Coordinates of C-alpha atoms in Angstrom, one line a residue:
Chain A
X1 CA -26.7 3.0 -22.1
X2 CA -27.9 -0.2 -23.9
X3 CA -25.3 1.2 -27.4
X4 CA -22.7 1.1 -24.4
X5 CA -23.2 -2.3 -23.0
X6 CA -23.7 -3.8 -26.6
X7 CA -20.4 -2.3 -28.0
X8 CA -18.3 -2.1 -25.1
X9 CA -15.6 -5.1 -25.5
X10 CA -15.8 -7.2 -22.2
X11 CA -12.8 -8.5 -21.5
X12 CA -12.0 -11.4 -18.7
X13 CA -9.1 -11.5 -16.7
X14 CA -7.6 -13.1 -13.3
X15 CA -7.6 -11.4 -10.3
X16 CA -4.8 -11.2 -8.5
X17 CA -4.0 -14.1 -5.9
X18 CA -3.6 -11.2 -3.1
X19 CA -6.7 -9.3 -4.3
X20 CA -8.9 -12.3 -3.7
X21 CA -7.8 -13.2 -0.4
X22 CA -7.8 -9.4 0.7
X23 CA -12.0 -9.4 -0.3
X24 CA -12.7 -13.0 1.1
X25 CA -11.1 -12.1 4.5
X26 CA -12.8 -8.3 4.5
X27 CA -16.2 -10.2 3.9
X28 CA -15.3 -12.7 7.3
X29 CA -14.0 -10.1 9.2
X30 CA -17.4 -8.2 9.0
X31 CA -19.4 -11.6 9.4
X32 CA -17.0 -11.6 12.8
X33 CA -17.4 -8.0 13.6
X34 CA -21.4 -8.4 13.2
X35 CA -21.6 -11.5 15.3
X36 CA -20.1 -10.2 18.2
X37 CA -21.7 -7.2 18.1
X38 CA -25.0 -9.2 18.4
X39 CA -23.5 -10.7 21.1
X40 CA -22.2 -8.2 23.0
X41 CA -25.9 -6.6 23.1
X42 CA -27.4 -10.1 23.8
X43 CA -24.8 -10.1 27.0
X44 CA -26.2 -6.4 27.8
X45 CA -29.7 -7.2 27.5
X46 CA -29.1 -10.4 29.9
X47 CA -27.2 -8.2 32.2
X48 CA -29.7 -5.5 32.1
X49 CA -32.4 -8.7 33.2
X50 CA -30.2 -9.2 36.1
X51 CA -29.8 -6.0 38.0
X52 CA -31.8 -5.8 41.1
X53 CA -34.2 -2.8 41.4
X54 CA -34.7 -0.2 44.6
X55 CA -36.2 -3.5 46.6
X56 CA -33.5 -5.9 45.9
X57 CA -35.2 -7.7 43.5
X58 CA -34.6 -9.2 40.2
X59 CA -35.4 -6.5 37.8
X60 CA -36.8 -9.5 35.7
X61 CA -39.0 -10.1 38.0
X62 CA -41.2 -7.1 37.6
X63 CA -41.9 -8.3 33.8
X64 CA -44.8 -10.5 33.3
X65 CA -43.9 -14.1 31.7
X66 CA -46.1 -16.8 31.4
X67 CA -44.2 -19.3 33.1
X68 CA -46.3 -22.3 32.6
X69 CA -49.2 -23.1 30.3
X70 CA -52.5 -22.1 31.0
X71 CA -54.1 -25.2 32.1
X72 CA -51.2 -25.6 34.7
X73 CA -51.8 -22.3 36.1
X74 CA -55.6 -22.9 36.3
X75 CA -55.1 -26.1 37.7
X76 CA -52.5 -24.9 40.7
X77 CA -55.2 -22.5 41.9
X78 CA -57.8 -25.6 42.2
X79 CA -58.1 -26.9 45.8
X80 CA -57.6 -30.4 44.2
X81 CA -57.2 -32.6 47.5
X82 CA -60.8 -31.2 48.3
X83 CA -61.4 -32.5 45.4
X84 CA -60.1 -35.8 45.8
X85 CA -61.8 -36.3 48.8
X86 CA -65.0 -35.5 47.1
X87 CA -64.3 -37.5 44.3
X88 CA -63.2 -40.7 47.0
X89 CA -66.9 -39.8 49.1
X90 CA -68.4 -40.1 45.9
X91 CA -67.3 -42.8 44.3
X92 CA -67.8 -44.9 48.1
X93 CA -71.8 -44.4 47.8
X94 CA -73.2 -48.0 47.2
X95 CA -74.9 -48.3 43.6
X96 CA -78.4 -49.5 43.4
X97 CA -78.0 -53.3 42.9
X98 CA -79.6 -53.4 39.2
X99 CA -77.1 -51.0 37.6
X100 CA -73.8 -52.5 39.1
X101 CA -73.1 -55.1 35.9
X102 CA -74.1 -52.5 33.3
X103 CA -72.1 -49.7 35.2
X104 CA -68.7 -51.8 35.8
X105 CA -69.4 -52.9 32.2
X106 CA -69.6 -49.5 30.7
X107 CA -66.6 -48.6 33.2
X108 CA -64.4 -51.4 32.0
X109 CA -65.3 -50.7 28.4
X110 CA -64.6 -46.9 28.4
X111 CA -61.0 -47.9 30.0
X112 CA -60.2 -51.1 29.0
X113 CA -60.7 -53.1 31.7
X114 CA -60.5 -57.0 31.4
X115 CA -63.5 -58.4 33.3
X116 CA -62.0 -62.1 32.4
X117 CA -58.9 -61.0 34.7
X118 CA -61.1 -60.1 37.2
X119 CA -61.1 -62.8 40.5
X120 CA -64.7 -62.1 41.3
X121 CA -66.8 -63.0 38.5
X122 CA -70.2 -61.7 39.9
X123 CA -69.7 -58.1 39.5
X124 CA -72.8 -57.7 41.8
X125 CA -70.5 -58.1 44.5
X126 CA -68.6 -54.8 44.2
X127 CA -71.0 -52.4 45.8
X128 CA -69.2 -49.3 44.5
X129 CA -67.0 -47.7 41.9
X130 CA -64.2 -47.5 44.8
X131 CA -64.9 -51.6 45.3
X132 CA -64.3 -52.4 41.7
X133 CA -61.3 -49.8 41.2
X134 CA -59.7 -51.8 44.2
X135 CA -60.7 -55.3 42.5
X136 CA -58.2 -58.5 42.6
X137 CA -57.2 -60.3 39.9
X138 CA -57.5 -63.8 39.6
X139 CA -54.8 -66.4 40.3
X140 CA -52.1 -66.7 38.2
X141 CA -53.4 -63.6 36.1
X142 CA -49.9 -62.0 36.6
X143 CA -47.4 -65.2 36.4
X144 CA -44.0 -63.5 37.9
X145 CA -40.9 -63.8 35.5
X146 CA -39.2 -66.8 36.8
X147 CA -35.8 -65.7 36.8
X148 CA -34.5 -64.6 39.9
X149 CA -32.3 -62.1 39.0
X150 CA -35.2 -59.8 37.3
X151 CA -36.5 -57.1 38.4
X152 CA -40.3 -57.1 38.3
X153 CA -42.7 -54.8 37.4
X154 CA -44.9 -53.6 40.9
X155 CA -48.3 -52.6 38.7
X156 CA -49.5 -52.9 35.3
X157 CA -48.9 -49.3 33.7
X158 CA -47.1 -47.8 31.3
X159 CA -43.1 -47.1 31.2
X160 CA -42.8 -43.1 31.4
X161 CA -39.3 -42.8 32.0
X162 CA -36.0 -45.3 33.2
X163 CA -32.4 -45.0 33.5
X164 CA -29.2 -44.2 35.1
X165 CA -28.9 -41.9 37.8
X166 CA -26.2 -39.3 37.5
X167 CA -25.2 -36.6 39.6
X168 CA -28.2 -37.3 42.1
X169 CA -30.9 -36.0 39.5
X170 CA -33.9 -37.9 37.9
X171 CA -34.5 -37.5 34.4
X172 CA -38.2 -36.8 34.1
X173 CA -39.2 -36.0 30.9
X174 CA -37.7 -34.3 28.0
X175 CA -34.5 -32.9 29.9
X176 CA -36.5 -32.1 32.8
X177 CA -34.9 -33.2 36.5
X178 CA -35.5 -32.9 39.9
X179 CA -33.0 -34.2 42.6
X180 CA -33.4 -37.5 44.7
X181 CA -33.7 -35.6 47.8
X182 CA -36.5 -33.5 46.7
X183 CA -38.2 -36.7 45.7
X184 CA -37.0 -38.9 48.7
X185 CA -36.6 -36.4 51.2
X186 CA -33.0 -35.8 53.0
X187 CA -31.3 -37.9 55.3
X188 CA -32.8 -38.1 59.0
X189 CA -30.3 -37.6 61.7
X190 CA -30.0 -40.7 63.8
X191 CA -31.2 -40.9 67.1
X192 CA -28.8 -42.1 69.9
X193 CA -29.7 -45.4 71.8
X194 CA -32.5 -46.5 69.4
X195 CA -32.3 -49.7 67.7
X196 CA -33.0 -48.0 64.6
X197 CA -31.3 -49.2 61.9
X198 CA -30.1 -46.3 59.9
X199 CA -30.3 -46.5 56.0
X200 CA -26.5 -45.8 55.8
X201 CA -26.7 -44.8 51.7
X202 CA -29.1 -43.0 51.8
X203 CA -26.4 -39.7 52.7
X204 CA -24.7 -40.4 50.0
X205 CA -27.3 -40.5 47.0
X206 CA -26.3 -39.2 43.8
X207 CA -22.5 -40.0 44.1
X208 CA -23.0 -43.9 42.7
X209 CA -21.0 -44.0 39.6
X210 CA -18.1 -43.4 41.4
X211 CA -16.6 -46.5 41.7
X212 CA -14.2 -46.2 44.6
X213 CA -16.7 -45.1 46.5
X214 CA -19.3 -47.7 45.8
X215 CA -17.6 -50.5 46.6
X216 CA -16.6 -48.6 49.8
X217 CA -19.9 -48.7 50.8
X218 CA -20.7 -52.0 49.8
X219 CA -17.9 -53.1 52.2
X220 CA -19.7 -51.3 54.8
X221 CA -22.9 -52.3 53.8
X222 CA -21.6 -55.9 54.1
X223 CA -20.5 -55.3 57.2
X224 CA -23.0 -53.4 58.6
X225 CA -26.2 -54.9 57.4
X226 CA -28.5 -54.6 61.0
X227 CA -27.9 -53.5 63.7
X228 CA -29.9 -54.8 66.7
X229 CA -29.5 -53.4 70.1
X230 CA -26.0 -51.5 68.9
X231 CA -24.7 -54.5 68.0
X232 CA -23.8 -54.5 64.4
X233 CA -24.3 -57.6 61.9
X234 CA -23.3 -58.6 58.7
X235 CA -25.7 -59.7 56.4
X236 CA -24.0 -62.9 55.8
X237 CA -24.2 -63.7 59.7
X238 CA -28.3 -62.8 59.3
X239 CA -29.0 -65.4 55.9
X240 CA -26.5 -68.1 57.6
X241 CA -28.3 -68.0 61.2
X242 CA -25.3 -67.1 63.6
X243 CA -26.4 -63.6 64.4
X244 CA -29.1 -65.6 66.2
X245 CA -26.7 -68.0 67.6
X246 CA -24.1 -66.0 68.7
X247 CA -24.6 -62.5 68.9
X248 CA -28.3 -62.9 71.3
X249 CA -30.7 -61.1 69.3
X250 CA -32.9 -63.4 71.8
X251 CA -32.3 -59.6 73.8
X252 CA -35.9 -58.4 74.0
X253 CA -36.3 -55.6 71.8
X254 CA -38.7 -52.3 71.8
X255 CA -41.8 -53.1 69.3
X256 CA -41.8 -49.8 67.1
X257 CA -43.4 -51.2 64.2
X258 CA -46.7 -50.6 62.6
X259 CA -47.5 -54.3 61.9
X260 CA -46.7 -57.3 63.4
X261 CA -43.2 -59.6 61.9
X262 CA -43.8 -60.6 58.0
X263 CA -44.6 -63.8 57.5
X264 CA -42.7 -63.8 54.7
X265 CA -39.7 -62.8 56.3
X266 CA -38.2 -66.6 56.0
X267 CA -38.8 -66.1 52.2
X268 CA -37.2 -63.2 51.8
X269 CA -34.1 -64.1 53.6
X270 CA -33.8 -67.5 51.3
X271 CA -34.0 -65.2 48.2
X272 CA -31.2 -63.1 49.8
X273 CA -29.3 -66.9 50.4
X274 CA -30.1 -67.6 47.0
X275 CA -28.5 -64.2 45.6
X276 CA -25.6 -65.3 47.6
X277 CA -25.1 -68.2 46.3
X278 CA -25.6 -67.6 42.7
X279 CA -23.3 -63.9 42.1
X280 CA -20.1 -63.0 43.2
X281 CA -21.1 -60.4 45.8
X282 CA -19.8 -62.1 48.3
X283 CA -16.7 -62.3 46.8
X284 CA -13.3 -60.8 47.9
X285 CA -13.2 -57.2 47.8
X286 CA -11.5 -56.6 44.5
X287 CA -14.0 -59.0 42.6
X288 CA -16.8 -57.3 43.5
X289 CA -19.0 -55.0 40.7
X290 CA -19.2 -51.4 41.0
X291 CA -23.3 -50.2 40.9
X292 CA -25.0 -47.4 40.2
X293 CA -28.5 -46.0 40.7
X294 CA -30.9 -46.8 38.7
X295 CA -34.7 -45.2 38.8
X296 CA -37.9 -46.0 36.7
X297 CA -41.3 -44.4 36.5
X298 CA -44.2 -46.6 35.7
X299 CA -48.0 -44.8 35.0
X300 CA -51.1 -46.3 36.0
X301 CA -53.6 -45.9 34.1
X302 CA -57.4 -45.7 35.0
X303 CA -58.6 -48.7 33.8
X304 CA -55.7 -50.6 35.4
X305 CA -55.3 -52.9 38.1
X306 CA -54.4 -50.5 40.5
X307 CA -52.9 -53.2 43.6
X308 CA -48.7 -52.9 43.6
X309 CA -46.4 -55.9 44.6
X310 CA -43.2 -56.0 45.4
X311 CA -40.2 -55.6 42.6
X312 CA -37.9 -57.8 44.6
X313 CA -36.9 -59.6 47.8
X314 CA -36.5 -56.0 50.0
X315 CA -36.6 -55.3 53.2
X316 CA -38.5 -51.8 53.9
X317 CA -36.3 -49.9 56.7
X318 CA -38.4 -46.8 57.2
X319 CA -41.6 -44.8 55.3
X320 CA -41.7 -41.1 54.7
X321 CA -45.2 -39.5 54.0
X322 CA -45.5 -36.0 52.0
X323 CA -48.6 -34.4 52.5
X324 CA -48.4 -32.6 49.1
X325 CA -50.7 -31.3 46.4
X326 CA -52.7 -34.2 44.1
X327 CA -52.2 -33.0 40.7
X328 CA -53.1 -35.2 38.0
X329 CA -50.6 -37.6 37.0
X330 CA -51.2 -37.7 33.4
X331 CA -48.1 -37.7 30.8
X332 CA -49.1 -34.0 29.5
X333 CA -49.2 -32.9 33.0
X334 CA -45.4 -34.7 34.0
X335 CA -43.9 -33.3 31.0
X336 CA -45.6 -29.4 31.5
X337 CA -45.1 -29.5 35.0
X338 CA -41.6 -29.5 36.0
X339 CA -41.1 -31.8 39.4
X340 CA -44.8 -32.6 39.3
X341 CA -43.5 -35.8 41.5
X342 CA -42.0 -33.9 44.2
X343 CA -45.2 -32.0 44.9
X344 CA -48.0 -34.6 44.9
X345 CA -48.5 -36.3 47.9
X346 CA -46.0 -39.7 47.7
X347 CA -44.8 -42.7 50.2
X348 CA -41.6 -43.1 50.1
X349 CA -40.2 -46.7 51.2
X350 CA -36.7 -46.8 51.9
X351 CA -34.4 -50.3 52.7
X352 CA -32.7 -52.6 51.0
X353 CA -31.9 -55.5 48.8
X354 CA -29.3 -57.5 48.2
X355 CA -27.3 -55.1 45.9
X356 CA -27.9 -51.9 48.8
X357 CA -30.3 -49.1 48.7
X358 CA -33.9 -49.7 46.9
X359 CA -36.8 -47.3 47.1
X360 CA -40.1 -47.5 45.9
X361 CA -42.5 -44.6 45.8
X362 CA -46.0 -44.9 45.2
X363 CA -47.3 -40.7 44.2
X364 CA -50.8 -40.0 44.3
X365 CA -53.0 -37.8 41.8
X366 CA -56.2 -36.2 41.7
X367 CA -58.3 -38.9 41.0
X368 CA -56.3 -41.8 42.8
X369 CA -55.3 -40.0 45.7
X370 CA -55.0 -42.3 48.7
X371 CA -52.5 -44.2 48.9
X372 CA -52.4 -47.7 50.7
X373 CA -49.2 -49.8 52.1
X374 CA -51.0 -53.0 53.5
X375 CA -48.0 -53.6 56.3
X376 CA -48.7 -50.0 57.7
X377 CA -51.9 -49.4 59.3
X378 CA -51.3 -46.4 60.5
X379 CA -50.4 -44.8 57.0
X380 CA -53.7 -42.1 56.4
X381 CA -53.2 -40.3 52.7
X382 CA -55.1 -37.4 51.6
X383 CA -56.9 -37.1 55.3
X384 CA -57.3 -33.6 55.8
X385 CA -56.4 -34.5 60.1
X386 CA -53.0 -35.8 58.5
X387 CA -53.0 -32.4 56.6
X388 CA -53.5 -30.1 59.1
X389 CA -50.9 -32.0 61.2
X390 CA -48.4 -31.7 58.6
X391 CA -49.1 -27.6 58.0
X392 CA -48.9 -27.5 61.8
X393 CA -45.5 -29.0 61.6
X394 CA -44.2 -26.7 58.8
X395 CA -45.6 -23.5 61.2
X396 CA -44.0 -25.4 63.9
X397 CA -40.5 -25.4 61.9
X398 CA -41.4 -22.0 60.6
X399 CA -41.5 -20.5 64.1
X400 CA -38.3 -22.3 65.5
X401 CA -36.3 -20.8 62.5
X402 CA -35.9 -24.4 61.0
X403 CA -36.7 -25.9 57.7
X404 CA -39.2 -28.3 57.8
X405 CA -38.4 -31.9 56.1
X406 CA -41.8 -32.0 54.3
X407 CA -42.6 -35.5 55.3
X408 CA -43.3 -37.3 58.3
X409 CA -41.3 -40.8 58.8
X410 CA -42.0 -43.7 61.0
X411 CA -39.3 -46.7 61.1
X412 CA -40.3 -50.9 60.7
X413 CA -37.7 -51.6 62.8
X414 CA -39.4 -53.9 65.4
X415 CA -41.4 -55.8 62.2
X416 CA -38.1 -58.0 61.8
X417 CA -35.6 -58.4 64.5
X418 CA -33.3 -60.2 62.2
X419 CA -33.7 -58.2 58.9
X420 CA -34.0 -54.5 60.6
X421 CA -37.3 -54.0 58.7
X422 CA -40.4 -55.3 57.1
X423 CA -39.4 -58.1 55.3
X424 CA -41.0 -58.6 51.3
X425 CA -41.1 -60.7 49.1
X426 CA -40.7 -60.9 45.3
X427 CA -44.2 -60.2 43.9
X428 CA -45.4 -59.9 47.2
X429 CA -48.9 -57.5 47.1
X430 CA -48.0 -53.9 49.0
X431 CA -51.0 -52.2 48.9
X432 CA -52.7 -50.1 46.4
X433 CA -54.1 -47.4 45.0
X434 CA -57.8 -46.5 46.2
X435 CA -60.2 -43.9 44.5
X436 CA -60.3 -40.7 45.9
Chain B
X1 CA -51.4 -42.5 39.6
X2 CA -47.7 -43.2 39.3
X3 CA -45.0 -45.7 40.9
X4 CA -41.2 -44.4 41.0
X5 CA -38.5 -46.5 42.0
X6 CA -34.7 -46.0 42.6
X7 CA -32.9 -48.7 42.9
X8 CA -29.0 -49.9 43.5
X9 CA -27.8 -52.3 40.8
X10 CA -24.4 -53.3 40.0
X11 CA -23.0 -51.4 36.8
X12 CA -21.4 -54.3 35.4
X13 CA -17.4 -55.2 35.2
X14 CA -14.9 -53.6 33.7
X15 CA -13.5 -55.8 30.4
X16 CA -9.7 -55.9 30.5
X17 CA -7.8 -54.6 28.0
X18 CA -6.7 -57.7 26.6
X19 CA -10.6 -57.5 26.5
X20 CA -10.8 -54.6 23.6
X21 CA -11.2 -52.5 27.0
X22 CA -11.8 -49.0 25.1
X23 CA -13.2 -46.8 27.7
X24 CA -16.7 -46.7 29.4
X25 CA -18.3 -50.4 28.4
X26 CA -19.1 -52.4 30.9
X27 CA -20.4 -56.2 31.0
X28 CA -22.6 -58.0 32.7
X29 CA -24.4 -55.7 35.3
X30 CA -27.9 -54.3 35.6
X31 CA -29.5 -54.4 31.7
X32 CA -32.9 -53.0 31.3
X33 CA -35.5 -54.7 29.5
X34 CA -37.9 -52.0 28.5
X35 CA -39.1 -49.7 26.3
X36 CA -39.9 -45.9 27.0
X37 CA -43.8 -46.5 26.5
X38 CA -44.4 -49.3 26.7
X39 CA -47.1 -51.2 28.7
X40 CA -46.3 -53.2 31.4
X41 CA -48.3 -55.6 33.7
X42 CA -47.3 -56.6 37.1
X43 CA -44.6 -59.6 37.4
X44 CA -43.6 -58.5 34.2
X45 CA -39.2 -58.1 34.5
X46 CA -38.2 -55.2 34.1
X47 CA -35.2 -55.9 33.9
X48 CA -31.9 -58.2 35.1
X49 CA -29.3 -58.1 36.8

């Protein structure tokens, strides 16, 4: 062999034009030839997943697949509003008077808590943990952003997630979604001859990029801003005073709300003026902007200053409670848990401000679970009577063949005759967050 | 604990085309002044319209 290869004259020449291209399209037509037939098996196997067995299920359902991560699982099997509770009983015991300063100061230093910030100096003065969670912050510790046309942050916290709205789904994180009425709940059907004002955009969440139809509704928003007594007003009527005048909303009206009229209603209704005056939304039709719905998610932490205020001038039509689970909050749990926000238990606000629908939805979690909305007293979060009153409500739904909305919604109406709501203002406190 | 809220803000005008109009820009609506991650504290603006 080796006498062969050294004597054997080697002797180069060029392949044939036709040749080459004959070999080169050979070799792609097996690449081809393999690549479907892993695809054709890949289609099979998928096939094969989805052919129901003898009980009409999924035959994919029969395999075992972790679905979630371990901790997850673990953590869905907790009775975590027990739990809470606990945790809320606890932290409300009084602690002994000597160990308050060096316990908030231990607190504040394990979370980062500025005591300077704090409005009550004497940290004697907070008998509990709950007490200090709940503290106020001095004046002027939060200077709002002075130009009107901002939109302000409602708590200090961290930005988890922001943007556009498309196609009625929120971005959560890392390609996760969940839809707007799974967070929000569904529209309510109205009820005849109630002076409810009905949130008229709320039906149509989800389709605001289109433009037509946006401005559509801005026109009817516009035109339709309150409606008092069945008599319809336009917003502009309300802010310029001859709704009053002229239409008699002197008519004495049914008191449905929770709280009495906001006294910063006359506020509220000079930012609106103000908003008038300085953009071009009440401009003819064709001048008007196109919106779209926008949606952030802001995360409090456990050393923050867990009181909300209000983003902007608003007026809060109608509340929706969801007595649902309290898992943790945490960024590891939001991004393993998909649609972690439309299980927890949440208060969703619904109304309006001067560019149409705004919402604002405080969610609980394990640790902060009750929820507080200062203009609604009759607001009870993680009770386990407002519990059992929900569950009875599914059953209720169950038995009548129905399915239940998963929230229970009361109307502020009656707190403003003129607005159709609950009247807030920008940076306005809400309520809060309490332990437990 | 965690705050969501979904809002209705305008999208901004079309340009023209005398503009440099190419398709899908828009000026001067809603314009987000945040970072994913960052910290925020309360009064803080979010954002403007």
């Amino acid at each position: 062999l080796g006498t062969a290869l050294r004597n054997t004259k080697i002797e180069w020449k060029p392949i044939p034009i036709a040749l080459g291209i004959a070999f080169l399209g050979g070799v792609q037509f097996y690449h081809v030839q393999r690549r479907e037939r892993e695809r054709v098996k890949e289609l099979q196997e998928e096939l094969e997943d989805q052919e129901m067995d003898g009980l009409g299920r999924p035959r994919d359902r029969r395999r075992i697949r972790p679905s979630e991560p371990w901790q997850v699982q673990v953590m869905t099997t907790l009775p975590l509003k027990a739990f809470s509770r606990l945790w809320g009983w606890f932290n409300s015991l009084d602690i002994p008077y000597y160990l308050r300063v060096p316990g908030f100061k231990l607190y504040s230093y394990l979370f980062n808590v500025k005591l300077d910030e704090v409005a009550e100096p004497d940290l004697h003065t907070y008998p509990n943990l709950a007490a200090f969670f709940y503290r106020e912050l001095k004046q002027g510790a939060r200077p709002s952003d002075p130009d009107p046309n901002a939109i302000l942050s409602p708590a200090d916290g961290k930005i988890v997630q922001y943007g556009l709205i498309e196609g009625g789904e929120v971005e959560q994180v890392k390609g996760v979604t969940y839809s707007l009425d799974a967070l929000l709940g569904t529209k309510t059907p109205s009820t005849s001859g109630t002076t409810t004002p009905q949130p008229s955009r709320s039906d149509s969440l989800g389709s605001r990029t289109n433009d037509g139809q946006t401005e559509e509704d801005n026109v009817r928003a516009d035109e339709e801003f309150a409606q008092v007594n069945g008599i319809h007003y336009t917003l502009k009527d309300v802010l310029s005073g001859s709704a009053n005048k002229d239409k008699k909303l002197d008519v004495e009206t049914p008191d449905q709300s929770t709280t009495p009229v906001a006294s910063s209603e006359a506020e509220v209704r000079a930012d609106l003026a103000l908003a008038e005056a300085s953009t071009s939304w009440w401009a003819p039709t064709t001048e008007k902007t196109a919106t779209a719905l926008h949606y952030c998610v802001i995360y409090l932490a456990p050393g923050d200053y867990h009181r909300f205020h209000s983003p902007v001038a608003w007026v809060v039509e109608r509340r929706r409670h969801f007595a649902g689970e309290l898992f943790s909050v945490h960024p590891y749990l939001v991004k393993t848990l998909p649609g972690l926000f439309t299980l927890n238990e949440r208060v969703v606000l619904l109304g309006r401000w001067r560019w149409g629908f705004f919402s604002y939805t405080p969610v609980g979690a394990t640790n902060v679970g009750s929820i507080k909305i200062n203009f609604d007293k009759e607001l009870r979060t993680n009770s386990l009577i407002t519990d059992t009153a929900a569950d009875a409500a599914a059953e209720e739904s169950w038995q009548r063949g129905e399915q239940f909305s998963g929230f229970v919604e009361a109307t502020y109406e009656g707190a403003s005759k003129v607005l159709g709501g609950h009247a807030l203002k920008r940076g306005e406190e809400m309520g809060g967050f309490q332990l437990g | 604990s965690t705050i969501v809220m979904v809002f209705e803000a305008p999208k901004g005008a079309r340009p023209s085309f005398d503009e440099g109009y190419k398709g899908g820009e828009r000026k001067g609506g809603y314009k987000w002044s945040i970072e994913k991650g960052q910290t925020v504290k309360v009064g803080q603006a979010l954002g403007h319209v």
